[in-house]
GROMACS .gro file of C-alpha atoms in nm:
model
  386
    1MET     CA    1  12.282  20.257  11.217
    2MET     CA    2  12.652  20.347  11.226
    3SER     CA    3  12.646  20.369  11.607
    4SER     CA    4  12.493  20.019  11.641
    5ARG     CA    5  12.749  19.856  11.411
    6ARG     CA    6  13.036  20.028  11.595
    7SER     CA    7  12.917  19.889  11.933
    8HIS     CA    8  12.915  19.528  11.800
    9LEU     CA    9  13.269  19.560  11.676
   10LEU     CA   10  13.394  19.701  12.008
   11VAL     CA   11  13.279  19.398  12.218
   12PRO     CA   12  13.534  19.141  12.085
   13ALA     CA   13  13.807  19.402  12.102
   14ALA     CA   14  13.725  19.474  12.464
   15LEU     CA   15  13.738  19.102  12.555
   16ALA     CA   16  14.076  19.067  12.387
   17ALA     CA   17  14.205  19.364  12.584
   18ILE     CA   18  14.086  19.216  12.914
   19LEU     CA   19  14.256  18.880  12.846
   20ALA     CA   20  14.578  19.060  12.748
   21SER     CA   21  14.575  19.265  13.068
   22VAL     CA   22  14.529  18.951  13.279
   23SER     CA   23  14.825  18.785  13.105
   24CYS     CA   24  15.043  19.086  13.153
   25SER     CA   25  14.957  19.115  13.523
   26GLY     CA   26  15.117  18.772  13.593
   27GLY     CA   27  14.790  18.575  13.607
   28GLU     CA   28  14.789  18.205  13.517
   29ALA     CA   29  14.676  18.121  13.168
   30VAL     CA   30  14.381  17.880  13.137
   31SER     CA   31  14.435  17.589  12.904
   32THR     CA   32  14.136  17.460  12.709
   33THR     CA   33  14.312  17.142  12.591
   34PRO     CA   34  14.179  16.822  12.769
   35PRO     CA   35  14.433  16.614  12.962
   36ALA     CA   36  14.591  16.313  12.797
   37GLY     CA   37  14.401  15.986  12.840
   38GLY     CA   38  14.054  16.139  12.810
   39GLY     CA   39  14.002  16.141  13.186
   40ARG     CA   40  14.063  15.760  13.227
   41GLY     CA   41  14.275  15.688  13.531
   42GLY     CA   42  14.333  16.056  13.617
   43GLY     CA   43  14.645  16.090  13.398
   44GLN     CA   44  14.837  15.948  13.108
   45ASN     CA   45  15.071  15.734  13.321
   46ALA     CA   46  14.853  15.677  13.629
   47PRO     CA   47  14.768  15.301  13.662
   48VAL     CA   48  14.402  15.207  13.686
   49PRO     CA   49  14.319  14.999  13.998
   50VAL     CA   50  14.142  14.673  13.899
   51THR     CA   51  14.060  14.331  14.039
   52ALA     CA   52  14.191  14.033  13.847
   53ALA     CA   53  14.173  13.652  13.840
   54THR     CA   54  14.379  13.378  13.684
   55ALA     CA   55  14.225  13.153  13.417
   56GLU     CA   56  14.234  12.792  13.529
   57SER     CA   57  14.230  12.458  13.351
   58ARG     CA   58  14.019  12.205  13.539
   59SER     CA   59  13.733  11.958  13.509
   60VAL     CA   60  13.388  12.118  13.496
   61PRO     CA   61  13.063  11.915  13.498
   62LEU     CA   62  12.794  11.970  13.236
   63ASP     CA   63  12.482  11.968  13.449
   64VAL     CA   64  12.112  12.051  13.444
   65GLN     CA   65  11.930  12.207  13.739
   66ALA     CA   66  11.561  12.138  13.800
   67ILE     CA   67  11.291  12.122  14.069
   68GLY     CA   68  11.168  11.770  14.139
   69THR     CA   69  10.897  11.596  14.339
   70VAL     CA   70  10.955  11.290  14.557
   71ILE     CA   71  10.715  11.000  14.497
   72ALA     CA   72  10.687  10.682  14.703
   73ALA     CA   73  10.786  10.365  14.523
   74SER     CA   74  10.444  10.224  14.614
   75THR     CA   75  10.151  10.341  14.826
   76VAL     CA   76   9.880  10.119  14.976
   77ALA     CA   77   9.560  10.230  15.147
   78VAL     CA   78   9.477   9.954  15.397
   79ARG     CA   79   9.103   9.880  15.422
   80SER     CA   80   8.902   9.599  15.577
   81GLN     CA   81   8.743   9.339  15.348
   82ILE     CA   82   8.490   9.233  15.611
   83THR     CA   83   8.267   9.409  15.862
   84GLY     CA   84   8.357   9.369  16.227
   85GLU     CA   85   8.485   9.525  16.545
   86LEU     CA   86   8.850   9.630  16.554
   87MET     CA   87   8.998   9.433  16.844
   88ALA     CA   88   9.372   9.512  16.825
   89VAL     CA   89   9.619   9.751  16.660
   90ASN     CA   90   9.969   9.602  16.658
   91PHE     CA   91  10.181   9.902  16.555
   92LYS     CA   92  10.232  10.271  16.622
   93GLU     CA   93  10.180  10.552  16.375
   94GLY     CA   94  10.495  10.615  16.173
   95ASP     CA   95  10.643  10.269  16.240
   96GLU     CA   96  10.837  10.081  15.976
   97VAL     CA   97  10.644   9.761  15.904
   98GLN     CA   98  10.742   9.455  15.702
   99GLN     CA   99  10.535   9.274  15.443
  100GLY     CA  100  10.319   9.010  15.613
  101GLN     CA  101  10.337   9.174  15.957
  102VAL     CA  102  10.002   9.165  16.144
  103LEU     CA  103   9.866   9.518  16.170
  104PHE     CA  104   9.504   9.476  16.283
  105GLU     CA  105   9.284   9.203  16.431
  106LEU     CA  106   8.906   9.205  16.400
  107ASP     CA  107   8.653   9.006  16.604
  108LYS     CA  108   8.694   8.649  16.472
  109ARG     CA  109   8.411   8.477  16.660
  110PRO     CA  110   8.134   8.522  16.397
  111PHE     CA  111   8.364   8.395  16.123
  112GLU     CA  112   8.485   8.099  16.327
  113ALA     CA  113   8.122   7.999  16.385
  114ALA     CA  114   8.043   8.033  16.015
  115LEU     CA  115   8.340   7.811  15.933
  116GLN     CA  116   8.229   7.543  16.176
  117GLN     CA  117   7.878   7.552  16.032
  118ALA     CA  118   8.010   7.512  15.677
  119GLU     CA  119   8.231   7.222  15.780
  120ALA     CA  120   7.938   7.047  15.953
  121GLN     CA  121   7.721   7.086  15.643
  122LEU     CA  122   8.003   6.941  15.436
  123GLN     CA  123   8.026   6.633  15.657
  124LYS     CA  124   7.650   6.583  15.639
  125ASP     CA  125   7.640   6.601  15.261
  126ILE     CA  126   7.943   6.374  15.231
  127ALA     CA  127   7.753   6.107  15.430
  128GLN     CA  128   7.440   6.147  15.217
  129HIS     CA  129   7.648   6.127  14.903
  130ALA     CA  130   7.810   5.804  15.017
  131ASN     CA  131   7.467   5.654  15.089
  132ALA     CA  132   7.333   5.767  14.751
  133LYS     CA  133   7.628   5.606  14.573
  134ALA     CA  134   7.567   5.280  14.760
  135GLN     CA  135   7.196   5.291  14.671
  136ALA     CA  136   7.278   5.349  14.304
  137THR     CA  137   7.517   5.052  14.303
  138ARG     CA  138   7.259   4.831  14.473
  139TYR     CA  139   6.982   4.921  14.228
  140GLN     CA  140   7.216   4.862  13.938
  141ASP     CA  141   7.270   4.505  14.064
  142LEU     CA  142   6.895   4.455  14.115
  143ALA     CA  143   6.827   4.575  13.764
  144THR     CA  144   7.066   4.315  13.617
  145ARG     CA  145   6.863   4.044  13.797
  146GLY     CA  146   6.532   4.186  13.676
  147ILE     CA  147   6.412   4.295  14.019
  148ALA     CA  148   6.447   4.679  13.984
  149THR     CA  149   6.328   4.882  13.690
  150ARG     CA  150   6.551   5.100  13.475
  151GLU     CA  151   6.369   5.409  13.598
  152GLN     CA  152   6.462   5.333  13.959
  153VAL     CA  153   6.826   5.288  13.862
  154ASP     CA  154   6.833   5.626  13.683
  155GLN     CA  155   6.668   5.795  13.980
  156MET     CA  156   6.928   5.664  14.226
  157THR     CA  157   7.215   5.753  13.993
  158THR     CA  158   7.085   6.107  13.952
  159GLN     CA  159   7.044   6.148  14.327
  160ALA     CA  160   7.404   6.036  14.386
  161ALA     CA  161   7.534   6.283  14.121
  162ALA     CA  162   7.332   6.567  14.275
  163LEU     CA  163   7.472   6.496  14.619
  164GLU     CA  164   7.822   6.489  14.472
  165ALA     CA  165   7.765   6.839  14.340
  166THR     CA  166   7.630   6.944  14.678
  167VAL     CA  167   7.946   6.819  14.846
  168ALA     CA  168   8.156   7.026  14.600
  169ALA     CA  169   7.950   7.336  14.686
  170ASP     CA  170   7.996   7.266  15.057
  171ARG     CA  171   8.371   7.246  15.009
  172ALA     CA  172   8.361   7.589  14.838
  173ASN     CA  173   8.157   7.727  15.129
  174VAL     CA  174   8.416   7.598  15.373
  175GLN     CA  175   8.692   7.763  15.173
  176SER     CA  176   8.499   8.090  15.162
  177ALA     CA  177   8.447   8.079  15.539
  178LYS     CA  178   8.821   8.025  15.587
  179VAL     CA  179   8.897   8.327  15.367
  180GLN     CA  180   8.653   8.542  15.565
  181LEU     CA  181   8.821   8.426  15.885
  182ASP     CA  182   9.162   8.515  15.739
  183TYR     CA  183   9.032   8.864  15.656
  184ALA     CA  184   8.980   8.917  16.029
  185THR     CA  185   9.360   8.940  16.054
  186ILE     CA  186   9.493   9.232  15.844
  187GLU     CA  187   9.858   9.202  15.742
  188ALA     CA  188  10.087   9.460  15.581
  189PRO     CA  189  10.070   9.410  15.203
  190ILE     CA  190  10.407   9.584  15.151
  191SER     CA  191  10.707   9.690  15.356
  192GLY     CA  192  10.711  10.060  15.435
  193ARG     CA  193  10.627  10.337  15.678
  194THR     CA  194  10.278  10.371  15.822
  195GLY     CA  195  10.092  10.700  15.821
  196LEU     CA  196   9.821  10.847  16.040
  197LEU     CA  197   9.585  10.590  16.197
  198GLN     CA  198   9.227  10.670  16.091
  199VAL     CA  199   9.036  10.403  16.290
  200HIS     CA  200   9.123  10.308  16.647
  201LYS     CA  201   9.063   9.999  16.858
  202GLY     CA  202   8.699   9.935  16.950
  203ASN     CA  203   8.549  10.094  16.638
  204LEU     CA  204   8.340   9.909  16.386
  205VAL     CA  205   8.502   9.881  16.044
  206ARG     CA  206   8.302   9.802  15.735
  207ALA     CA  207   8.393   9.600  15.431
  208ASN     CA  208   8.557   9.812  15.159
  209ASP     CA  209   8.480  10.137  15.339
  210THR     CA  210   8.577  10.457  15.153
  211GLN     CA  211   8.796  10.564  15.445
  212GLN     CA  212   9.115  10.365  15.479
  213ILE     CA  213   9.237  10.246  15.817
  214VAL     CA  214   9.596  10.351  15.748
  215ASN     CA  215   9.828  10.429  15.456
  216ILE     CA  216  10.163  10.260  15.398
  217ASN     CA  217  10.432  10.422  15.184
  218ARG     CA  218  10.732  10.234  15.056
  219ILE     CA  219  11.015  10.490  15.080
  220THR     CA  220  11.318  10.267  15.017
  221PRO     CA  221  11.360  10.331  14.735
  222VAL     CA  222  11.175  10.645  14.629
  223TYR     CA  223  11.127  10.812  14.291
  224VAL     CA  224  11.201  11.174  14.203
  225THR     CA  225  11.031  11.320  13.896
  226PHE     CA  226  11.139  11.640  13.725
  227ALA     CA  227  11.119  11.805  13.383
  228ILE     CA  228  11.385  11.915  13.134
  229PRO     CA  229  11.347  12.132  12.821
  230GLU     CA  230  11.270  11.934  12.508
  231ALA     CA  231  11.573  12.090  12.335
  232MET     CA  232  11.799  11.896  12.574
  233LEU     CA  233  11.632  11.560  12.508
  234PRO     CA  234  11.871  11.437  12.233
  235GLN     CA  235  12.174  11.530  12.441
  236PHE     CA  236  12.016  11.373  12.748
  237LYS     CA  237  11.952  11.045  12.564
  238GLN     CA  238  12.306  11.047  12.426
  239TYR     CA  239  12.472  11.071  12.767
  240MET     CA  240  12.218  10.830  12.919
  241ALA     CA  241  12.315  10.567  12.660
  242ALA     CA  242  12.681  10.631  12.740
  243GLY     CA  243  12.614  10.571  13.109
  244THR     CA  244  12.771  10.897  13.230
  245ILE     CA  245  12.458  11.056  13.378
  246ARG     CA  246  12.464  11.123  13.752
  247VAL     CA  247  12.162  11.263  13.936
  248GLU     CA  248  12.150  11.422  14.281
  249ALA     CA  249  11.855  11.543  14.490
  250LYS     CA  250  11.856  11.764  14.795
  251ALA     CA  251  11.594  11.944  15.000
  252PRO     CA  252  11.625  12.326  14.981
  253ASN     CA  253  11.713  12.368  15.349
  254ASP     CA  254  11.912  12.047  15.391
  255ALA     CA  255  12.272  12.122  15.493
  256GLY     CA  256  12.391  11.764  15.439
  257ALA     CA  257  12.526  11.594  15.130
  258PRO     CA  258  12.280  11.536  14.843
  259SER     CA  259  12.119  11.198  14.783
  260LEU     CA  260  12.247  11.004  14.481
  261GLY     CA  261  12.027  10.823  14.232
  262LYS     CA  262  12.005  10.700  13.876
  263ILE     CA  263  11.782  10.784  13.580
  264ASP     CA  264  11.563  10.493  13.474
  265PHE     CA  265  11.267  10.648  13.289
  266ILE     CA  266  11.201  10.914  13.023
  267ASP     CA  267  10.839  10.996  12.947
  268ILE     CA  268  10.697  10.891  12.612
  269ALA     CA  269  10.572  11.237  12.510
  270VAL     CA  270  10.666  11.604  12.544
  271ASP     CA  271  10.423  11.832  12.724
  272ALA     CA  272  10.314  12.070  12.448
  273THR     CA  273  10.198  12.339  12.693
  274THR     CA  274  10.537  12.374  12.866
  275GLY     CA  275  10.780  12.234  12.609
  276THR     CA  276  10.929  11.999  12.868
  277ILE     CA  277  10.948  11.623  12.917
  278LYS     CA  278  10.933  11.433  13.244
  279ILE     CA  279  11.226  11.232  13.377
  280LYS     CA  280  11.218  10.988  13.670
  281GLY     CA  281  11.510  10.891  13.888
  282THR     CA  282  11.535  10.619  14.152
  283PHE     CA  283  11.698  10.691  14.489
  284GLN     CA  284  11.768  10.417  14.745
  285ASN     CA  285  11.693  10.661  15.032
  286GLU     CA  286  11.845  10.438  15.299
  287ASP     CA  287  11.880  10.739  15.531
  288ARG     CA  288  11.509  10.832  15.488
  289ARG     CA  289  11.599  11.192  15.401
  290LEU     CA  290  11.359  11.209  15.106
  291THR     CA  291  10.989  11.216  15.192
  292PRO     CA  292  10.705  11.151  14.944
  293GLY     CA  293  10.544  11.474  14.826
  294GLN     CA  294  10.854  11.682  14.904
  295PHE     CA  295  10.998  11.934  14.658
  296VAL     CA  296  11.374  11.894  14.606
  297ASN     CA  297  11.649  12.057  14.404
  298VAL     CA  298  11.767  11.815  14.136
  299SER     CA  299  12.108  11.835  13.971
  300VAL     CA  300  12.173  11.608  13.672
  301THR     CA  301  12.536  11.581  13.562
  302LEU     CA  302  12.540  11.471  13.197
  303THR     CA  303  12.917  11.455  13.158
  304THR     CA  304  13.238  11.629  13.269
  305ASP     CA  305  13.456  11.851  13.052
  306ARG     CA  306  13.820  11.766  13.116
  307ASN     CA  307  14.082  12.046  13.113
  308ALA     CA  308  13.829  12.322  13.047
  309THR     CA  309  13.951  12.684  13.062
  310VAL     CA  310  13.755  12.858  13.338
  311ILE     CA  311  13.736  13.228  13.432
  312PRO     CA  312  13.491  13.421  13.652
  313THR     CA  313  13.182  13.530  13.463
  314THR     CA  314  13.235  13.887  13.585
  315ALA     CA  315  13.544  13.907  13.361
  316VAL     CA  316  13.338  13.860  13.043
  317GLN     CA  317  13.211  14.182  12.885
  318SER     CA  318  12.974  14.235  12.592
  319GLY     CA  319  13.029  14.480  12.309
  320GLN     CA  320  12.921  14.552  11.954
  321GLN     CA  321  13.170  14.298  11.823
  322GLY     CA  322  13.070  14.029  12.072
  323THR     CA  323  13.210  13.915  12.405
  324TYR     CA  324  13.560  14.009  12.519
  325VAL     CA  325  13.786  14.023  12.823
  326TYR     CA  326  14.075  14.242  12.930
  327VAL     CA  327  14.391  14.034  12.967
  328VAL     CA  328  14.668  14.172  13.191
  329LYS     CA  329  15.008  14.133  13.024
  330THR     CA  330  15.343  14.101  13.197
  331ASP     CA  331  15.413  14.476  13.168
  332LYS     CA  332  15.092  14.552  13.361
  333THR     CA  333  14.910  14.681  13.055
  334VAL     CA  334  14.584  14.535  12.933
  335GLU     CA  335  14.487  14.383  12.602
  336LEU     CA  336  14.130  14.356  12.477
  337ARG     CA  337  14.080  13.995  12.377
  338PRO     CA  338  13.767  13.862  12.197
  339VAL     CA  339  13.646  13.534  12.352
  340ILE     CA  340  13.385  13.268  12.285
  341VAL     CA  341  13.200  13.142  12.594
  342ALA     CA  342  13.098  12.777  12.563
  343ARG     CA  343  12.869  12.786  12.867
  344THR     CA  344  12.847  12.898  13.226
  345HIS     CA  345  12.864  12.693  13.544
  346GLY     CA  346  12.768  12.873  13.862
  347ASP     CA  347  12.976  13.192  13.883
  348ASP     CA  348  13.228  13.072  13.623
  349SER     CA  349  13.240  13.080  13.244
  350ILE     CA  350  13.396  12.806  13.035
  351ILE     CA  351  13.596  12.970  12.756
  352LYS     CA  352  13.608  12.796  12.419
  353THR     CA  353  13.861  13.028  12.254
  354GLY     CA  354  14.037  13.354  12.339
  355VAL     CA  355  14.202  13.290  12.677
  356ALA     CA  356  14.455  13.028  12.781
  357ALA     CA  357  14.501  12.878  13.125
  358GLY     CA  358  14.740  13.082  13.341
  359GLU     CA  359  14.655  13.419  13.187
  360THR     CA  360  14.525  13.697  13.412
  361VAL     CA  361  14.193  13.862  13.328
  362VAL     CA  362  14.032  14.173  13.476
  363THR     CA  363  13.719  14.098  13.679
  364ASP     CA  364  13.634  14.447  13.805
  365GLY     CA  365  13.717  14.798  13.681
  366GLN     CA  366  13.676  14.738  13.306
  367LEU     CA  367  13.480  15.063  13.253
  368ARG     CA  368  13.794  15.272  13.309
  369LEU     CA  369  14.011  15.070  13.071
  370ILE     CA  370  14.108  15.099  12.708
  371PRO     CA  371  14.352  14.874  12.523
  372GLY     CA  372  14.702  14.956  12.642
  373SER     CA  373  14.596  15.103  12.978
  374ARG     CA  374  14.835  15.042  13.265
  375VAL     CA  375  14.671  14.874  13.566
  376SER     CA  376  14.746  14.797  13.927
  377ILE     CA  377  14.582  14.489  14.075
  378LYS     CA  378  14.409  14.563  14.406
  379ASP     CA  379  14.477  14.225  14.559
  380ALA     CA  380  14.829  14.116  14.658
  381GLY     CA  381  14.826  13.862  14.373
  382ALA     CA  382  14.600  13.752  14.095
  383ARG     CA  383  14.300  13.583  14.247
  384SER     CA  384  14.224  13.235  14.116
  385ALA     CA  385  13.881  13.152  13.972
  386SER     CA  386  13.679  12.972  14.232
   0.00000   0.00000   0.00000
């Protein structure tokens, strides 16, 4: 037992002797104290390289982004109201047609014959009616002189009235025949662009067939429908009443300027399944860039914040106490500054409080900083917020 205890006591003594011999032999002593600065920046006075930007004061729009669908202002499926052979097509697929323009012509000969027959029957019944009226007048005179009976007078009067009704029916038949003849010429009911032609010249078309001959879409103007969250509805109505709302629509791959429109309809109910409400905007579409059925990116500008303080969103950091930024002071040291972000717009953040316009904030390299750290900005000058 004594031998074991002696060996344990000799080990620390031996280590102390080894360290003393190394120190006496001119070896370099090892320091166990960590360097100043905790390893940030490589030394106490070494500046930390960072990227910075200058806070700006400018106008920033308050907008809503959504995906919309283009809808034609009106769509008409052109069908024939009579049965007949298609004799002529007076347009090409995709043409712009005007209201009242003749599109198709059917075989008119059967309807012209029917009209002539109805007119001839009308003339015949008019003549018979005139004769019946004369007979009734004559028998009325004979009855006053006691030659004709009252029964004969009533019979002639009834015959004249019946023929008068027949003439009225003949006039209606003539009018109907004229309408049928007019149906043989099919005109454009609206102005717009024609679609794919479904029936070609020489085919037989039937009255009110399920297949249309052609579709016409009115695309000047067009409507764009989209949805916004129900939480934004009061704010949306407020700015709509103020007349400051501006809406733009643009196809995803369109490199040109967006099309401008105006909001003219808010749906009457919120969709309970999605928590959104539909909005409709009208676009004049004079350049024909918007096509019915197309999906477009919609940007609705509710209003514009004047003189808003803007910094890049990358400058804003989150911590246990909330959001903050590192502000670069004139002596090239940084200050941790709590901020309140009102909202974001693209790659920028609009600051409500905490940073003033003209101050420089760190946008990259925050992980190596502590309050009071000295920095060196990588760029030649502070980069402005885009």
